[in-house]
PDB file of C-alpha atoms in Angstrom:
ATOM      1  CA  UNK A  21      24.488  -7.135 -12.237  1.00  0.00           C
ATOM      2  CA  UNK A  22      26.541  -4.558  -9.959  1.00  0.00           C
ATOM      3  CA  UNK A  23      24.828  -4.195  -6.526  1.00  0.00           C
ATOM      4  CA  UNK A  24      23.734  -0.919  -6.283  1.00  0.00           C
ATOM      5  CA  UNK A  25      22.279  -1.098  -2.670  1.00  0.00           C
ATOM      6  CA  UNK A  26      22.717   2.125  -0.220  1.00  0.00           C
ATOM      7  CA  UNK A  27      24.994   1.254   2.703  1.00  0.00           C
ATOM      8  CA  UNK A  28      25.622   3.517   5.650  1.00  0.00           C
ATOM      9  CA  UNK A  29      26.829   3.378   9.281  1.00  0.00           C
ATOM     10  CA  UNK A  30      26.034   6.067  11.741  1.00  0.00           C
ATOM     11  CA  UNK A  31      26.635   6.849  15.587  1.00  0.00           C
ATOM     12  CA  UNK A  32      24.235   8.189  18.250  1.00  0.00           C
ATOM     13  CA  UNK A  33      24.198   8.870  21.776  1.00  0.00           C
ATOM     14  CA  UNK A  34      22.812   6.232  24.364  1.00  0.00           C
ATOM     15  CA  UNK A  35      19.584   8.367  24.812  1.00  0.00           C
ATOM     16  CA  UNK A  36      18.966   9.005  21.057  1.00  0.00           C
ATOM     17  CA  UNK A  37      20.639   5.520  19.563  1.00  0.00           C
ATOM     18  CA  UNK A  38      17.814   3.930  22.632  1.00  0.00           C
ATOM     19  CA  UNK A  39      14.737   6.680  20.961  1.00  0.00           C
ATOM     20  CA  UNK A  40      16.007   5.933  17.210  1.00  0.00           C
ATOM     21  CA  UNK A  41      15.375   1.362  18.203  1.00  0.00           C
ATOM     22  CA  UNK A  42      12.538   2.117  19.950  1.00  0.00           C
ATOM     23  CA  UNK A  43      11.295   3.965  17.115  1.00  0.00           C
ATOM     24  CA  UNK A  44      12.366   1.077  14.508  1.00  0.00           C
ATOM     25  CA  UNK A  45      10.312  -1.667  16.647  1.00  0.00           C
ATOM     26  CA  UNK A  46       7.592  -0.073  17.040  1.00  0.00           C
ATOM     27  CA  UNK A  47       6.854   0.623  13.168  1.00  0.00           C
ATOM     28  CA  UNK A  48       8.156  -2.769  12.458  1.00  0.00           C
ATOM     29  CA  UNK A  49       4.229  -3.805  14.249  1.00  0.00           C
ATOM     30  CA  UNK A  50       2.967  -1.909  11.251  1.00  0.00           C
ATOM     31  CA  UNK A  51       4.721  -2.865   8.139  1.00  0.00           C
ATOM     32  CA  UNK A  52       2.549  -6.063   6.682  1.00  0.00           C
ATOM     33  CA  UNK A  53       4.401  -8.886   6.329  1.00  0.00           C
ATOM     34  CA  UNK A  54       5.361 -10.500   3.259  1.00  0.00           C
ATOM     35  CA  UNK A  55       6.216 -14.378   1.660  1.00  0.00           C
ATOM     36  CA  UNK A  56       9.144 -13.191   0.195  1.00  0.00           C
ATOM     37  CA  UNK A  57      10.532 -13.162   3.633  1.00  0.00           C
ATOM     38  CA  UNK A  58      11.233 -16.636   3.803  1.00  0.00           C
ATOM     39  CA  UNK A  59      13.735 -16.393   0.809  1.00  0.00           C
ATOM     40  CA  UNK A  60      15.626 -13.637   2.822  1.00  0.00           C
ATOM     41  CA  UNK A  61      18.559 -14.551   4.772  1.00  0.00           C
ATOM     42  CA  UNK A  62      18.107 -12.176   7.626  1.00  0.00           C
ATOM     43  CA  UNK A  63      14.289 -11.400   7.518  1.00  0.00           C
ATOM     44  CA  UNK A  64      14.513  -9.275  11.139  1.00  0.00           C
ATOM     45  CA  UNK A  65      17.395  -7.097   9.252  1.00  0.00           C
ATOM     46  CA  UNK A  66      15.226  -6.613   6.185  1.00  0.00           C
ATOM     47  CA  UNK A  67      12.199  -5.212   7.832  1.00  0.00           C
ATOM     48  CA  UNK A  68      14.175  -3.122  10.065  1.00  0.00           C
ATOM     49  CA  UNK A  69      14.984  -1.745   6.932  1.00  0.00           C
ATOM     50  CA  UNK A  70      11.432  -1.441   5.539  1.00  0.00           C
ATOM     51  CA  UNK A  71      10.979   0.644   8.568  1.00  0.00           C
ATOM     52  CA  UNK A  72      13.958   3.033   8.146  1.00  0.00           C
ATOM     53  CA  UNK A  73      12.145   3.796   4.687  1.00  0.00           C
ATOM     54  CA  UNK A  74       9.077   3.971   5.919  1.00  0.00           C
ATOM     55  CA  UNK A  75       9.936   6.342   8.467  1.00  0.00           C
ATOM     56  CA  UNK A  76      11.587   8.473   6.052  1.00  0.00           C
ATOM     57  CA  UNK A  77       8.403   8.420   3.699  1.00  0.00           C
ATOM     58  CA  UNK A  78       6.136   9.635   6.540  1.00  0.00           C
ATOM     59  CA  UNK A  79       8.536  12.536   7.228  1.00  0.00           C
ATOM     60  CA  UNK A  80       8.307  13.295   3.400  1.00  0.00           C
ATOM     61  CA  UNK A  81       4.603  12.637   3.896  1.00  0.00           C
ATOM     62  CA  UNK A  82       4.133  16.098   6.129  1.00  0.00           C
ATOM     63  CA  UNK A  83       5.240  18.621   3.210  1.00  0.00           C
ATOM     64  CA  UNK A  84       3.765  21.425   2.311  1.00  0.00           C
ATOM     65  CA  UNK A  85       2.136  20.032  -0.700  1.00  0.00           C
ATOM     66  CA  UNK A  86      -1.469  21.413  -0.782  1.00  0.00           C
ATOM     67  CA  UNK A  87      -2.548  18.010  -2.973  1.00  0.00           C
ATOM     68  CA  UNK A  88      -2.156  16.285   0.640  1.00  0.00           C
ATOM     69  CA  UNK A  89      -5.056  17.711   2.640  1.00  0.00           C
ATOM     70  CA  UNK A  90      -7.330  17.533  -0.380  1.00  0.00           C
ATOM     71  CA  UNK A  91     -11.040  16.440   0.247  1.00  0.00           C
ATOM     72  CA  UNK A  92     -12.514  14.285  -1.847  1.00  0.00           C
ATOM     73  CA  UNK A  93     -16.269  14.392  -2.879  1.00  0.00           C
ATOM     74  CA  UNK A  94     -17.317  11.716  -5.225  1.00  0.00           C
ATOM     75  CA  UNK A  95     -20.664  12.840  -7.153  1.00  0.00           C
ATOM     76  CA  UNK A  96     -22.030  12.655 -10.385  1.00  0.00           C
ATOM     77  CA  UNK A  97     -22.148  15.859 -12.808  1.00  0.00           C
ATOM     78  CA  UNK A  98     -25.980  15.843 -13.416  1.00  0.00           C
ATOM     79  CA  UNK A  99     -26.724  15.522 -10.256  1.00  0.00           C
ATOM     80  CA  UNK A 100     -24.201  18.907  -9.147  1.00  0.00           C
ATOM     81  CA  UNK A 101     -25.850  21.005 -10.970  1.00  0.00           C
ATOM     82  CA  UNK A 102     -29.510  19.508 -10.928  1.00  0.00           C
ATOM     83  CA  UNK A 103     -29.572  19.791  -6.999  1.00  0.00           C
ATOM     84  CA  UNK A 104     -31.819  17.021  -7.320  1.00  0.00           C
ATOM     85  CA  UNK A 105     -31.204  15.660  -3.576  1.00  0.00           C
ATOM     86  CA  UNK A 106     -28.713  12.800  -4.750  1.00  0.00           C
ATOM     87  CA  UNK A 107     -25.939  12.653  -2.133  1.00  0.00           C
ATOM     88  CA  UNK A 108     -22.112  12.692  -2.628  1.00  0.00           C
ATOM     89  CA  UNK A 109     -19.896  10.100  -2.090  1.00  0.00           C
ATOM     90  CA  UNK A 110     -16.370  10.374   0.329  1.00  0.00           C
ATOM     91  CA  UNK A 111     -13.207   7.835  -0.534  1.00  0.00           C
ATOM     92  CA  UNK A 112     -14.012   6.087   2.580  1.00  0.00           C
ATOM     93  CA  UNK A 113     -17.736   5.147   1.510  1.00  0.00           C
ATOM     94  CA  UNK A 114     -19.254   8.030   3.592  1.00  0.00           C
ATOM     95  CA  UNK A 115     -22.445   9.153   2.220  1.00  0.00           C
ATOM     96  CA  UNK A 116     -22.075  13.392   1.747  1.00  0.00           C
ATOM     97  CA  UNK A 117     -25.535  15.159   1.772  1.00  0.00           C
ATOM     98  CA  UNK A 118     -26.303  16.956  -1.663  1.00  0.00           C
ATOM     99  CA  UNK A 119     -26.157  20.209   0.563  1.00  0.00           C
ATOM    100  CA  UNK A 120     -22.961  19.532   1.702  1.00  0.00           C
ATOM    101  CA  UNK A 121     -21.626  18.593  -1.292  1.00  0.00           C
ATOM    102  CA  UNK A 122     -22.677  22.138  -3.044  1.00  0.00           C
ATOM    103  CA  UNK A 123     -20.907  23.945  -0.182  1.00  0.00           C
ATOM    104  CA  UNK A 124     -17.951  21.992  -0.450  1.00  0.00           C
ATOM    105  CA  UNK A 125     -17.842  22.678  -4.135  1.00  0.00           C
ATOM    106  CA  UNK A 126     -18.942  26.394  -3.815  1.00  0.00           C
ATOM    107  CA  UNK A 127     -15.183  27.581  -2.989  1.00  0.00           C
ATOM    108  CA  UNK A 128     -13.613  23.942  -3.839  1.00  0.00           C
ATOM    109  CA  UNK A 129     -11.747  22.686  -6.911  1.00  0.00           C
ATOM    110  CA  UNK A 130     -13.679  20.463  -8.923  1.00  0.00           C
ATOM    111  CA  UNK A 131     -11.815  18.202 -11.454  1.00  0.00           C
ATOM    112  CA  UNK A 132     -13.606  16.190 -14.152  1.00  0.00           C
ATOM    113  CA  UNK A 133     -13.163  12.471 -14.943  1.00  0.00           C
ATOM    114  CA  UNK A 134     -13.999  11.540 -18.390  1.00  0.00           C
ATOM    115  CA  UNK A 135     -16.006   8.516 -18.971  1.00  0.00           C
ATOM    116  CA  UNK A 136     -16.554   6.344 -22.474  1.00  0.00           C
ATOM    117  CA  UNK A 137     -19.823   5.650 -23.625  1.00  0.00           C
ATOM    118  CA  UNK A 138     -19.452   2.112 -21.143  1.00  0.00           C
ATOM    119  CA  UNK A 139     -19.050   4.360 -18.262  1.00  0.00           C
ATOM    120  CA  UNK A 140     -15.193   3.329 -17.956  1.00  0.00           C
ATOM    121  CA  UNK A 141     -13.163   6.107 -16.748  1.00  0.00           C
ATOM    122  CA  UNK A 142     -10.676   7.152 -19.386  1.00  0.00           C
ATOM    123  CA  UNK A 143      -6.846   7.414 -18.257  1.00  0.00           C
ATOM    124  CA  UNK A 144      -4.114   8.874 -20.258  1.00  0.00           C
ATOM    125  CA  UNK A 145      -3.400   5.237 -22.296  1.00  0.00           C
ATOM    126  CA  UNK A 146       0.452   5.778 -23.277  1.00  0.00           C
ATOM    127  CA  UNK A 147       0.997   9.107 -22.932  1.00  0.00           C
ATOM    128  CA  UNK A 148       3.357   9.444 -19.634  1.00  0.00           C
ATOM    129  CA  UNK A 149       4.432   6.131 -17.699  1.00  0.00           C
ATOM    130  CA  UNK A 150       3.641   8.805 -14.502  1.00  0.00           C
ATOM    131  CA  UNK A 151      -0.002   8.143 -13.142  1.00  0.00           C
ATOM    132  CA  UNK A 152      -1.514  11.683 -12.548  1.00  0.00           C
ATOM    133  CA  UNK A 153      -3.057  12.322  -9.992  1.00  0.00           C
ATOM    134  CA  UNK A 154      -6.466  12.365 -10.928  1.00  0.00           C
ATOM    135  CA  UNK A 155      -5.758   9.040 -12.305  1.00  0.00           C
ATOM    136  CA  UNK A 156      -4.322   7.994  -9.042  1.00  0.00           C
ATOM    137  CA  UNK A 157      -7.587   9.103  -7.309  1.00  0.00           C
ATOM    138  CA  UNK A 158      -9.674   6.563  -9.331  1.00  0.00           C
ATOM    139  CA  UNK A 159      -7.425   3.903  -8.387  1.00  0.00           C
ATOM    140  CA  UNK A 160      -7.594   4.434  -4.538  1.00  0.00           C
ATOM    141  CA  UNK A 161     -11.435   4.844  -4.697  1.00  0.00           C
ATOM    142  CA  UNK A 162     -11.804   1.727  -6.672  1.00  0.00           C
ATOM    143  CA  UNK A 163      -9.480  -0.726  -4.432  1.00  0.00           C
ATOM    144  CA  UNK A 164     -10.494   1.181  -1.069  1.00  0.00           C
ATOM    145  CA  UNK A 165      -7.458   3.233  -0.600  1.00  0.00           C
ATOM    146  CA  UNK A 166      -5.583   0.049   0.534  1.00  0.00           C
ATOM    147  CA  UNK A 167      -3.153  -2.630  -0.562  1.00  0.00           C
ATOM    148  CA  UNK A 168      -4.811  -5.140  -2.693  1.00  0.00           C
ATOM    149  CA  UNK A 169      -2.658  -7.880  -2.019  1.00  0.00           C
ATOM    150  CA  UNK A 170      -4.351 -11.030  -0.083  1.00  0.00           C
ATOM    151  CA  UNK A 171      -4.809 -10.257   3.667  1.00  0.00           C
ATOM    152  CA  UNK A 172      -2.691  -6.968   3.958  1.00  0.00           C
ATOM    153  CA  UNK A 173      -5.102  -3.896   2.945  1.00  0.00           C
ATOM    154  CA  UNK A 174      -2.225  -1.347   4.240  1.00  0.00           C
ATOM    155  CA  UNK A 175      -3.290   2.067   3.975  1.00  0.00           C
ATOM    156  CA  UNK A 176      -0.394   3.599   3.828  1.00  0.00           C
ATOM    157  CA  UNK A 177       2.417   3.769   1.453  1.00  0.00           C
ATOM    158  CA  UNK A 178       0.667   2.583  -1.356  1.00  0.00           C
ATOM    159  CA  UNK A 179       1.695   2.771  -5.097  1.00  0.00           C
ATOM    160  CA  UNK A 180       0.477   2.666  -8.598  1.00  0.00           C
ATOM    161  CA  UNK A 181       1.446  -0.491 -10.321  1.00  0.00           C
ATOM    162  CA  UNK A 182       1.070  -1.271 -14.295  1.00  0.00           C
ATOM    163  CA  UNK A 183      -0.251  -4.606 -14.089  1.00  0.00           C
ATOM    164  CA  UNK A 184       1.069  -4.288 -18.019  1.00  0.00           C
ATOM    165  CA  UNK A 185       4.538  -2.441 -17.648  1.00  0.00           C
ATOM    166  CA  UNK A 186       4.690   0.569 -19.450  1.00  0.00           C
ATOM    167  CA  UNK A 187       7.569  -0.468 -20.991  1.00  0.00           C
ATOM    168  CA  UNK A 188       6.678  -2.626 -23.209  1.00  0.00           C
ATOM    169  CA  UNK A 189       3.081  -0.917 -24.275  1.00  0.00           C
ATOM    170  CA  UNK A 190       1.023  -0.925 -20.861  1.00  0.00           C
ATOM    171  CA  UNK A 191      -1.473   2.004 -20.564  1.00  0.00           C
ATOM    172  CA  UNK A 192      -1.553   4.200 -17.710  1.00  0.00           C
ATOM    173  CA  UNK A 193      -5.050   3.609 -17.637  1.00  0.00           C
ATOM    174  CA  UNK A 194      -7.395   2.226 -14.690  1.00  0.00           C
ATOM    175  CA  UNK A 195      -7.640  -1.274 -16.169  1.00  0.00           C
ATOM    176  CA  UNK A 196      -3.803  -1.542 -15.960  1.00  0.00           C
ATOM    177  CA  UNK A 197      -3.080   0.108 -12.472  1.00  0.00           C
ATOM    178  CA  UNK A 198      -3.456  -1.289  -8.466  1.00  0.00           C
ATOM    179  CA  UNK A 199      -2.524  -0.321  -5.619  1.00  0.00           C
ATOM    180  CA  UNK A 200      -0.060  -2.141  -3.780  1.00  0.00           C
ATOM    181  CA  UNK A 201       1.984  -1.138  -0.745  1.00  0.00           C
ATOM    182  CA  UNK A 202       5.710  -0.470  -1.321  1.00  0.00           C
ATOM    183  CA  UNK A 203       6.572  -3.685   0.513  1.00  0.00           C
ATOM    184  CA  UNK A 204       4.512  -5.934  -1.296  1.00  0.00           C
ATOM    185  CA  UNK A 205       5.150  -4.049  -4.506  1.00  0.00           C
ATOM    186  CA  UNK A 206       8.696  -5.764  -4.051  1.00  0.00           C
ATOM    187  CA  UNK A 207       6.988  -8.968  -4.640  1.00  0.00           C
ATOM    188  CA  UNK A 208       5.592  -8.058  -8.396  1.00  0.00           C
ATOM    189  CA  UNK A 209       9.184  -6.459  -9.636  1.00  0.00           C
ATOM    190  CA  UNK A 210      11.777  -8.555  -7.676  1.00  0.00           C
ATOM    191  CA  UNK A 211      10.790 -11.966  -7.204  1.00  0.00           C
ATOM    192  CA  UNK A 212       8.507 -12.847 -10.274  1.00  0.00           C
ATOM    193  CA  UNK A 213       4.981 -12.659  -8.471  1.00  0.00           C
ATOM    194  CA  UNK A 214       1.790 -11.786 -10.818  1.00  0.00           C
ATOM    195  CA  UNK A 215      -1.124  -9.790 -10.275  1.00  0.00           C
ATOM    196  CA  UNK A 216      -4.749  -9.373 -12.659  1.00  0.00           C
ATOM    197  CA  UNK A 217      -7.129  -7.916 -12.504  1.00  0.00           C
ATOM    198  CA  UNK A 218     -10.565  -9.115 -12.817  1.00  0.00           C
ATOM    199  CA  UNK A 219     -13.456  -7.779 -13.654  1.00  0.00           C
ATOM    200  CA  UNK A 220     -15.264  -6.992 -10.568  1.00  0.00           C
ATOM    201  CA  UNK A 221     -12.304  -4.562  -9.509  1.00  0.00           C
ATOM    202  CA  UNK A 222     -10.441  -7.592  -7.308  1.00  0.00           C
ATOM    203  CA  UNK A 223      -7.368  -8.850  -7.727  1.00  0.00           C
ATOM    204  CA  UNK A 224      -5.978 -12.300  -8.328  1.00  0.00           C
ATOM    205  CA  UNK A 225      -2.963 -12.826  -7.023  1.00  0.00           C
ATOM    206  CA  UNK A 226      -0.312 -15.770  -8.090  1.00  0.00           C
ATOM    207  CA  UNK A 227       2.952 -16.725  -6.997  1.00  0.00           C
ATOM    208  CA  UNK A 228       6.081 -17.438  -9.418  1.00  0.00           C
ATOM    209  CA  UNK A 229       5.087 -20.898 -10.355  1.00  0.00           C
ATOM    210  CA  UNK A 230       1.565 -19.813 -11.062  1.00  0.00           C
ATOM    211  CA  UNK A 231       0.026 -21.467  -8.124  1.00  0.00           C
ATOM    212  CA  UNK A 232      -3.031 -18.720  -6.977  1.00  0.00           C
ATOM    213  CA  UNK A 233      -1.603 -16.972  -3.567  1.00  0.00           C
ATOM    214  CA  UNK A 234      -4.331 -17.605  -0.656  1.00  0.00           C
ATOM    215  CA  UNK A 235      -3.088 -16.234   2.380  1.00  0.00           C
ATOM    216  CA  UNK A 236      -4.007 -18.726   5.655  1.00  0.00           C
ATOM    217  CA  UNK A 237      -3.912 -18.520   9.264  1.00  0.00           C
ATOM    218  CA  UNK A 238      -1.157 -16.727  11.230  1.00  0.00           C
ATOM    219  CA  UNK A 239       1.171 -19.576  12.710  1.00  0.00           C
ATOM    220  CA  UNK A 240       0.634 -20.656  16.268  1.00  0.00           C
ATOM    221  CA  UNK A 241       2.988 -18.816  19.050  1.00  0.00           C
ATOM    222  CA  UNK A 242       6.250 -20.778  19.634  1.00  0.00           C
ATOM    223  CA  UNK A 243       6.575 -21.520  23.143  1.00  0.00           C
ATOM    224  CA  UNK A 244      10.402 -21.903  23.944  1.00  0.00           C
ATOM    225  CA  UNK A 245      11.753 -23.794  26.489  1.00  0.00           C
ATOM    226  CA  UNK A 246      14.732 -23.300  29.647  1.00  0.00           C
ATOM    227  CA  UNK A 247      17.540 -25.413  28.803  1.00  0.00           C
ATOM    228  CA  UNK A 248      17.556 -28.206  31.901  1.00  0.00           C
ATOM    229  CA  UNK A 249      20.766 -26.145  33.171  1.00  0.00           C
ATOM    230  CA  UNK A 250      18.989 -22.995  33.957  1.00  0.00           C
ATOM    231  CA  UNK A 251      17.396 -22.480  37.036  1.00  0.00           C
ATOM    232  CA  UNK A 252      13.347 -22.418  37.024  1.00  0.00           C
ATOM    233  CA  UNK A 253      12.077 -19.153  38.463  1.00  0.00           C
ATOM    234  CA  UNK A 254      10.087 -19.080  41.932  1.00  0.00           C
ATOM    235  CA  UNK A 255       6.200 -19.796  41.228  1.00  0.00           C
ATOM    236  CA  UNK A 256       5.996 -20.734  37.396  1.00  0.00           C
ATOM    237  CA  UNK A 257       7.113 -24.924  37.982  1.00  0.00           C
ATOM    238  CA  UNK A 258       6.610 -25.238  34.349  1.00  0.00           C
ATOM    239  CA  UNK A 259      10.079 -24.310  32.853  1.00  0.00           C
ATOM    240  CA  UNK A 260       8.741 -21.536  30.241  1.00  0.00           C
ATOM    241  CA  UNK A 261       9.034 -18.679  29.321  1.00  0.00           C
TER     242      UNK A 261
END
């Protein structure tokens, strides 16, 4: 398979090559981290990388698009136009008071989410591989607007997976999508990792040789120690650093 990676080389000034790191290490803090990073070769490189993308993303992040600043009211249709006191419902879990909610509505777009007789919310099955966005809306409200993979819950940069590729007959339905972050989306596509979903709304989460993922405690800190030849500083008698 021909590599069909994006290279590039660039040159800045002092002052904007020193703004342009700074920049780099800082969102580095924020990117979640990932097990595929122990197959990598240069992990530091790689999510230096992750960050140059995920700079570029936010920047694409402030357009104009009206969809973007979009508030979200979650309520049911009988009680709209009953008035019958029941409250709203925001993304976030924030309960909306029914008052609220009508004047939100009263110059507001309201878009309507089909429902079989179960009360499952009906997608668009095989008709576009594309999630729309009402579609995508249903997803983020069921899994929290965050990453479902174990232990990151990243709020930004999320993305739409087909837990069934579309490909080969997967529905672009809410049964068959989660959101994962672009980072550990990598892991799904790329290096053989498995998701399902089960029926509660959670995700399991396995690793190539089938073996359930658990994520566990952060490592401990390494302490690193002055080689004998270097001199110990004034005050610290301990050698580290």
């Amino acid at each position: 398979m021909s590599d069909s990676r994006l290279g590039f080389m660039g040159a800045l000034s002092p002052e904007e090559g020193a703004a342009f790191i700074k920049s780099i290490e800082r969102l580095i803090k924020d990117i979640p981290s990932s097990p595929a990073d122990d197959e990598l070769i240069d992990p530091i490189a790689a999510r230096r990388a992750d960050a140059l993308v995920a700079m570029a993303k936010a920047a694409i992040a402030t357009d104009c698009d009206p969809a973007r600043a979009t508030v979200l009211v979650h309520v049911g249709a009988d009680s709209l136009i009953s008035r019958d006191g029941a409250n709203g419902l925001s993304p976030t879990g924030t309960v909306i008071h029914p008052e609220v909610v009508g004047r939100l509505c009263c110059d507001g777009r309201i878009e309507t989410v089909l429902e079989d007789p179960h009360g499952k919310p009906i997608g668009i099955g095989r008709a576009s591989r594309v999630v729309p966005h009402h579609v995508r809306r249903l997803v983020e409200h069921r899994d929290r607007f965050r990453c479902t993979f174990p232990g990151c819950g990243a709020k930004r940069f999320t993305e739409a997976h087909h837990i069934w590729p579309w490909e080969p007959g997967g529905p672009t339905d809410l049964d068959n999508l989660v959101l994962i972050c672009s980072f550990h989306h990598k892991l799904v596509h790329e290096h053989r990792w498995k998701v399902a979903l089960n029926p509660d709304g959670s995700t399991d989460w396995r690793r190539p040789d089938g073996a359930p993922y658990v994520p566990g405690r952060a490592p401990p800190p390494t302490i690193r120690l002055r080689p004998a030849s270097w001199p110990v500083p004034t005050g610290t008698g301990d050698g580290t650093f």
